CSV table of C-alpha atoms in Angstrom, one decimal:
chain,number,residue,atom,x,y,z
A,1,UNK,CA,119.6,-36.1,33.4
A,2,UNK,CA,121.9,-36.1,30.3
A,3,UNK,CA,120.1,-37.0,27.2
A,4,UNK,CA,121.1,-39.1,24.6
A,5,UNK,CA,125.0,-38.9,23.6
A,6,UNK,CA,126.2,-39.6,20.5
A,7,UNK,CA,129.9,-39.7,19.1
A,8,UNK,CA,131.5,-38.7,17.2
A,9,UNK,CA,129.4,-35.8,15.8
A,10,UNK,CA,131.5,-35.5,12.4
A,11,UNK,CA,133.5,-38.5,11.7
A,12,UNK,CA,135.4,-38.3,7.5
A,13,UNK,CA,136.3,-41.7,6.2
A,14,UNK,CA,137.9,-42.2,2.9
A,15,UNK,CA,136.1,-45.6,0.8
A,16,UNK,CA,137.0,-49.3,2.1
A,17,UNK,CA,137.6,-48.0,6.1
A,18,UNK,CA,135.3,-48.7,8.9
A,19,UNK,CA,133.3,-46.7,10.5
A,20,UNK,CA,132.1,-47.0,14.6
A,21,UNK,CA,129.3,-45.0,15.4
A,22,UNK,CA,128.4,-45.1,19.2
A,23,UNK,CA,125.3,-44.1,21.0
A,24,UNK,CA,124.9,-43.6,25.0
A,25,UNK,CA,121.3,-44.0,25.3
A,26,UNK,CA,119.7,-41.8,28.4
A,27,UNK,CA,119.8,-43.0,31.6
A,28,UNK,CA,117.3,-45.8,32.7
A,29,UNK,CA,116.8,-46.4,29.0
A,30,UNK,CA,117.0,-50.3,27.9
A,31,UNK,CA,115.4,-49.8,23.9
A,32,UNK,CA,118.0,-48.4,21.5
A,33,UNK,CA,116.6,-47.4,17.5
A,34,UNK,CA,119.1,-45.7,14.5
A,35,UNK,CA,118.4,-44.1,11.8
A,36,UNK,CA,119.9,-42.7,8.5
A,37,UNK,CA,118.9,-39.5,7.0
A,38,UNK,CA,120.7,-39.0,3.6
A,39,UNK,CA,121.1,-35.2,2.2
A,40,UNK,CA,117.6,-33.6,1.6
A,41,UNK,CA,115.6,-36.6,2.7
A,42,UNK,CA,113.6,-37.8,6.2
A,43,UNK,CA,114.7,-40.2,8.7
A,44,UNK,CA,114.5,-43.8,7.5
A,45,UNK,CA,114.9,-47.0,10.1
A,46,UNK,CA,117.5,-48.9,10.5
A,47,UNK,CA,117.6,-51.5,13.2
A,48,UNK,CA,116.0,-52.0,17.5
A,49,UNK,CA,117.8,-53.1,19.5
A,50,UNK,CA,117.0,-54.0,23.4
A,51,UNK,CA,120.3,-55.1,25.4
A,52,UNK,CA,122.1,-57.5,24.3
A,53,UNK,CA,119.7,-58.3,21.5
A,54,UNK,CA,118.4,-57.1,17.7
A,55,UNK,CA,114.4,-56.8,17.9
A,56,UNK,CA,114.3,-55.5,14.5
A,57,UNK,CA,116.9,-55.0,11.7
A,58,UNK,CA,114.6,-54.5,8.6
A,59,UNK,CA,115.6,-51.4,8.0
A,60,UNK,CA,119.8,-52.4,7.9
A,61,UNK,CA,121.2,-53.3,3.9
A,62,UNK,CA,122.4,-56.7,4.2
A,63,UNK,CA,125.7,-56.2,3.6
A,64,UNK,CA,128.4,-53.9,5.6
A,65,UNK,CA,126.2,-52.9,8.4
A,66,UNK,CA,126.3,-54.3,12.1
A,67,UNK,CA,124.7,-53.3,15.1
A,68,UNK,CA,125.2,-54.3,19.0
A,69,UNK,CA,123.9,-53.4,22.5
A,70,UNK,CA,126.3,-55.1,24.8
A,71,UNK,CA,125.0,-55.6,28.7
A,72,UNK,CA,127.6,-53.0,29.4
A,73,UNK,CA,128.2,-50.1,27.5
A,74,UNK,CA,126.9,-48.1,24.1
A,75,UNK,CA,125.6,-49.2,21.3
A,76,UNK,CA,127.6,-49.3,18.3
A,77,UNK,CA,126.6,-49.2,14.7
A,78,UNK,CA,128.8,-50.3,12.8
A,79,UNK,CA,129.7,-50.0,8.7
A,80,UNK,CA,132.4,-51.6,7.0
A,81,UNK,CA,134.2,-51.1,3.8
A,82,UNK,CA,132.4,-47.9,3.8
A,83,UNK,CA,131.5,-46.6,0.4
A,84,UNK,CA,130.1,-42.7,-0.6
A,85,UNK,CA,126.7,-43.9,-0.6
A,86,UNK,CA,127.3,-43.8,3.3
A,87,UNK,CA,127.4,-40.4,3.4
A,88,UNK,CA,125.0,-39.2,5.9
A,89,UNK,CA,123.5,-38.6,9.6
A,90,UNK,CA,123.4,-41.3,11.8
A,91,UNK,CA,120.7,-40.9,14.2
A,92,UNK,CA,120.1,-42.9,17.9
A,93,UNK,CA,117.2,-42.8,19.7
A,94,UNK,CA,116.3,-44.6,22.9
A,95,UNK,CA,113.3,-45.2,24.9
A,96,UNK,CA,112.9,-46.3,28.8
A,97,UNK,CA,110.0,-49.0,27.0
A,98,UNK,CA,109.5,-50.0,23.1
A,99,UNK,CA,105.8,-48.0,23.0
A,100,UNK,CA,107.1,-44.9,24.7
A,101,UNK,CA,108.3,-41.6,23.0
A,102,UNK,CA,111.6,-41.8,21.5
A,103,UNK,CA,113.8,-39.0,22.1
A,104,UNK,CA,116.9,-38.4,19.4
A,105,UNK,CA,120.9,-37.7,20.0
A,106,UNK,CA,122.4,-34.4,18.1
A,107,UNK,CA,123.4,-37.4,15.6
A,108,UNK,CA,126.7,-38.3,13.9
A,109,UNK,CA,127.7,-36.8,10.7
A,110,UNK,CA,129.2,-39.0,8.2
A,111,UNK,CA,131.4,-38.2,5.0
A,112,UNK,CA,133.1,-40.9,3.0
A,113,UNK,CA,135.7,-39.1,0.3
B,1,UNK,CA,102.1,-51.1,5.4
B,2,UNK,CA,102.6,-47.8,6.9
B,3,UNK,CA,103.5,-43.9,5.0
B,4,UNK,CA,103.6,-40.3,5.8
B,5,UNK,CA,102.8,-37.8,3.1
B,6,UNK,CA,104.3,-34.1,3.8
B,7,UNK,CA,102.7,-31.6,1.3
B,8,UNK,CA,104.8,-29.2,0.8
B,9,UNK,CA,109.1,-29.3,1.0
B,10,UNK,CA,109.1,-25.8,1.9
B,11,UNK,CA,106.7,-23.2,3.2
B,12,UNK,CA,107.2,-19.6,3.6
B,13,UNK,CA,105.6,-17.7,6.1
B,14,UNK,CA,105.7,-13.8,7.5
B,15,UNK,CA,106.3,-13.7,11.3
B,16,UNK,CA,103.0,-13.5,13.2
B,17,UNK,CA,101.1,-15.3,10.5
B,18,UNK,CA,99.8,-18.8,10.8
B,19,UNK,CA,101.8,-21.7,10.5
B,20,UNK,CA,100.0,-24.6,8.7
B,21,UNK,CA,102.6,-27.6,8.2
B,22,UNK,CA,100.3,-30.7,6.1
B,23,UNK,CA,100.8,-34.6,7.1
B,24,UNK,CA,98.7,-37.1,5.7
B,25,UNK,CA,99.5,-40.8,7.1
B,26,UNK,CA,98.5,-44.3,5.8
B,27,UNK,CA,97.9,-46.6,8.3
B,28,UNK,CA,96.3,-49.9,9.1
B,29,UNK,CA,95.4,-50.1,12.4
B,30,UNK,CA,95.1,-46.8,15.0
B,31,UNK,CA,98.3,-45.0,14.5
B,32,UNK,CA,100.3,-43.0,17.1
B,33,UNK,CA,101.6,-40.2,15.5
B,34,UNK,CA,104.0,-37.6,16.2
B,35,UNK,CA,105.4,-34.4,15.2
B,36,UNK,CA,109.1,-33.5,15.3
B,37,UNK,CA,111.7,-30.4,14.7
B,38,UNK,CA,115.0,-29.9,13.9
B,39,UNK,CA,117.2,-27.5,14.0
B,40,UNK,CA,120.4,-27.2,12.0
B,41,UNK,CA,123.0,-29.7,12.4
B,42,UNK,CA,121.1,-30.6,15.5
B,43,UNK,CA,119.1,-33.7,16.5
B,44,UNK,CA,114.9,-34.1,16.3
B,45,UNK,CA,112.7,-32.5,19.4
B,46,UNK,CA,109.4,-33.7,19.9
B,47,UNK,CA,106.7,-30.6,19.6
B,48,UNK,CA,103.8,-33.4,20.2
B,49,UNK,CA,102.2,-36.9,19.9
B,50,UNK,CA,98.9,-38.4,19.5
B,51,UNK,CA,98.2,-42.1,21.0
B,52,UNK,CA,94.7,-42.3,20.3
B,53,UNK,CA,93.3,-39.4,23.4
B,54,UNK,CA,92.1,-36.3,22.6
B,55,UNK,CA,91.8,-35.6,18.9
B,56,UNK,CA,93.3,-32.4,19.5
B,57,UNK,CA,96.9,-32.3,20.7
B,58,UNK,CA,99.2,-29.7,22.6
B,59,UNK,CA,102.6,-29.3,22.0
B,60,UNK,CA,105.9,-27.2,22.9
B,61,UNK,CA,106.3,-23.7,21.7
B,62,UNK,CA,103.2,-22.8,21.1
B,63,UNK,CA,102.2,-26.0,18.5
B,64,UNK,CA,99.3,-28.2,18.1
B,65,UNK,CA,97.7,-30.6,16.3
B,66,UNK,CA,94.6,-32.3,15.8
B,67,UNK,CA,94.5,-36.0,14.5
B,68,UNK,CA,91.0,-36.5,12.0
B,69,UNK,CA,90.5,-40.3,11.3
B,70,UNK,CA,88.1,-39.3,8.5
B,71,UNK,CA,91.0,-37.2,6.2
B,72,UNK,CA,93.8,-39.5,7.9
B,73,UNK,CA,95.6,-36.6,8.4
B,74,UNK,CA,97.2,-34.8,11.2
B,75,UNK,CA,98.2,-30.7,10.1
B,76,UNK,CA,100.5,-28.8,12.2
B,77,UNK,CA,99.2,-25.6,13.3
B,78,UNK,CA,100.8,-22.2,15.6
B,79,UNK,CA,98.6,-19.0,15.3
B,80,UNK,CA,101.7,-16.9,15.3
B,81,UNK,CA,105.2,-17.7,13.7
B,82,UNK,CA,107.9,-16.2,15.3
B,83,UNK,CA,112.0,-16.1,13.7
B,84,UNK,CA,112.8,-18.9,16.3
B,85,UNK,CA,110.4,-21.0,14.6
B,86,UNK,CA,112.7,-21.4,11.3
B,87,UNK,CA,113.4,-25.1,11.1
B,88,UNK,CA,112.3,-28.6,9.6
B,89,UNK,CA,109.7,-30.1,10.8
B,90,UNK,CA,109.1,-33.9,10.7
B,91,UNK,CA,105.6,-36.0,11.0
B,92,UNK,CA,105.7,-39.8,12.0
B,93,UNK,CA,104.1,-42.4,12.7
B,94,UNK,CA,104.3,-46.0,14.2
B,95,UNK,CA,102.1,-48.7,15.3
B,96,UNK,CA,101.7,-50.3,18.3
B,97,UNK,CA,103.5,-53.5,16.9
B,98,UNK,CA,106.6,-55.0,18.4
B,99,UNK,CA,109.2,-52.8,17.6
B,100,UNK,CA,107.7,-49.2,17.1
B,101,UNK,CA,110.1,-47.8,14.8
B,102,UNK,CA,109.0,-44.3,13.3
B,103,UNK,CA,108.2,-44.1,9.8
B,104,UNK,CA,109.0,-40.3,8.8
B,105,UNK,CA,107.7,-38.1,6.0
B,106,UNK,CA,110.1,-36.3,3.7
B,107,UNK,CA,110.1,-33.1,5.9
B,108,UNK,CA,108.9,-29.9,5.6
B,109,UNK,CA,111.2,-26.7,5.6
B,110,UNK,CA,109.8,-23.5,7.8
B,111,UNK,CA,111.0,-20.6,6.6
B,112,UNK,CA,109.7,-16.9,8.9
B,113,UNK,CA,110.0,-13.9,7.1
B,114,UNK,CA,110.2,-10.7,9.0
């Protein structure tokens, strides 16, 4: 049973492009959670999603950042006009029901020059 | 609201001494709490969890943990480090709300000395 994919692992944008972050959660596994670790610091929550809909997006700044869980497919994590402040690990999660034990993808590494 | 204290950025052990990684949570209502590694450049691992049965919790590789309501705090502990144990370790906790995100300490550096 694969576990949870996430790609790209290193992805380098320069300021103002967009950035698609995708996350194959593991098989049999409808909740989907990301999270941002910045250099030197712990994970902090982004947004839940279930398919097809956003549980919880208090952790998402208001601006820029998009997430989706389509019926088909990964979910995407999306940040636009991308500045250095972006610069970080993207981390998915996913869980076969919200109370259960989350387990983590190898992330995906973002640098903004 | 909910927090996770990690004394300690970095500790500094000799292999085959005790491992004692500190985690004091704030919480509300019962947490369930969990401890995490990470390896370089890699994602997090589970090494255990607490949901509110024994007090006193088992992990991978060796690790446990024992929850204490009364100093709301939940230490990591191995009896012996080994090299392989070099890593960051992660405590978090969530609550059994709607969405059960994690809320994470700041982390806590292993470092095994031979």
């Amino acid at each position: 049973n694969a576990g949870v994919m996430q790609n790209p692992r290193h992805l380098v944008r320069r300021r103002g492009q967009e950035a698609r972050l995708r996350c194959s959660p593991m098989k049999g596994h409808s909740h989907v959670y990301w999270y941002r670790q910045l250099p030197e610091e712990g994970l902090k929550f982004m947004v839940y999603l279930q398919k097809e809909n956003i549980i919880d997006e208090s952790g998402m700044p208001k601006e820029r950042f998009s997430a989706e869980f389509p019926k088909e497919g990964p979910s995407i994590l999306r940040i636009q006009q991308v500045v250095r402040g972006d610069s970080a690990a993207y981390f998915c999660a996913s869980s076969p029901v919200s109370q259960e034990t989350q387990y983590f993808g190898p992330g995906t590494r973002l640098l903004v020059l | 609201a909910q927090s996770v204290t990690q004394l300690g950025s970095h500790v500094s052990v000799s292999e085959g001494a005790l491992v004692l990684l500190r985690c004091n949570y704030s919480s509300s209502v019962p947490p369930y709490l969990f401890w995490y590694v990470q390896y370089p450049n890699q994602g997090l691992q589970l090494l255990l969890k607490y949901t509110s049965a024994a007090t006193l919790v088992k992990g991978i590789n060796g690790f446990e943990a024992e929850f204490k309501k009364s100093e709301t705090s939940f230490h990591l502990t191995k009896p012996s480090a080994h090299m392989s144990d070099a890593a960051e370790y992660f405590c978090a906790v969530t609550r059994m709300d709607s969405s059960y995100k994690l809320i994470f300490g700041s982390g806590t550096r292993l470092l095994v000395r031979p």
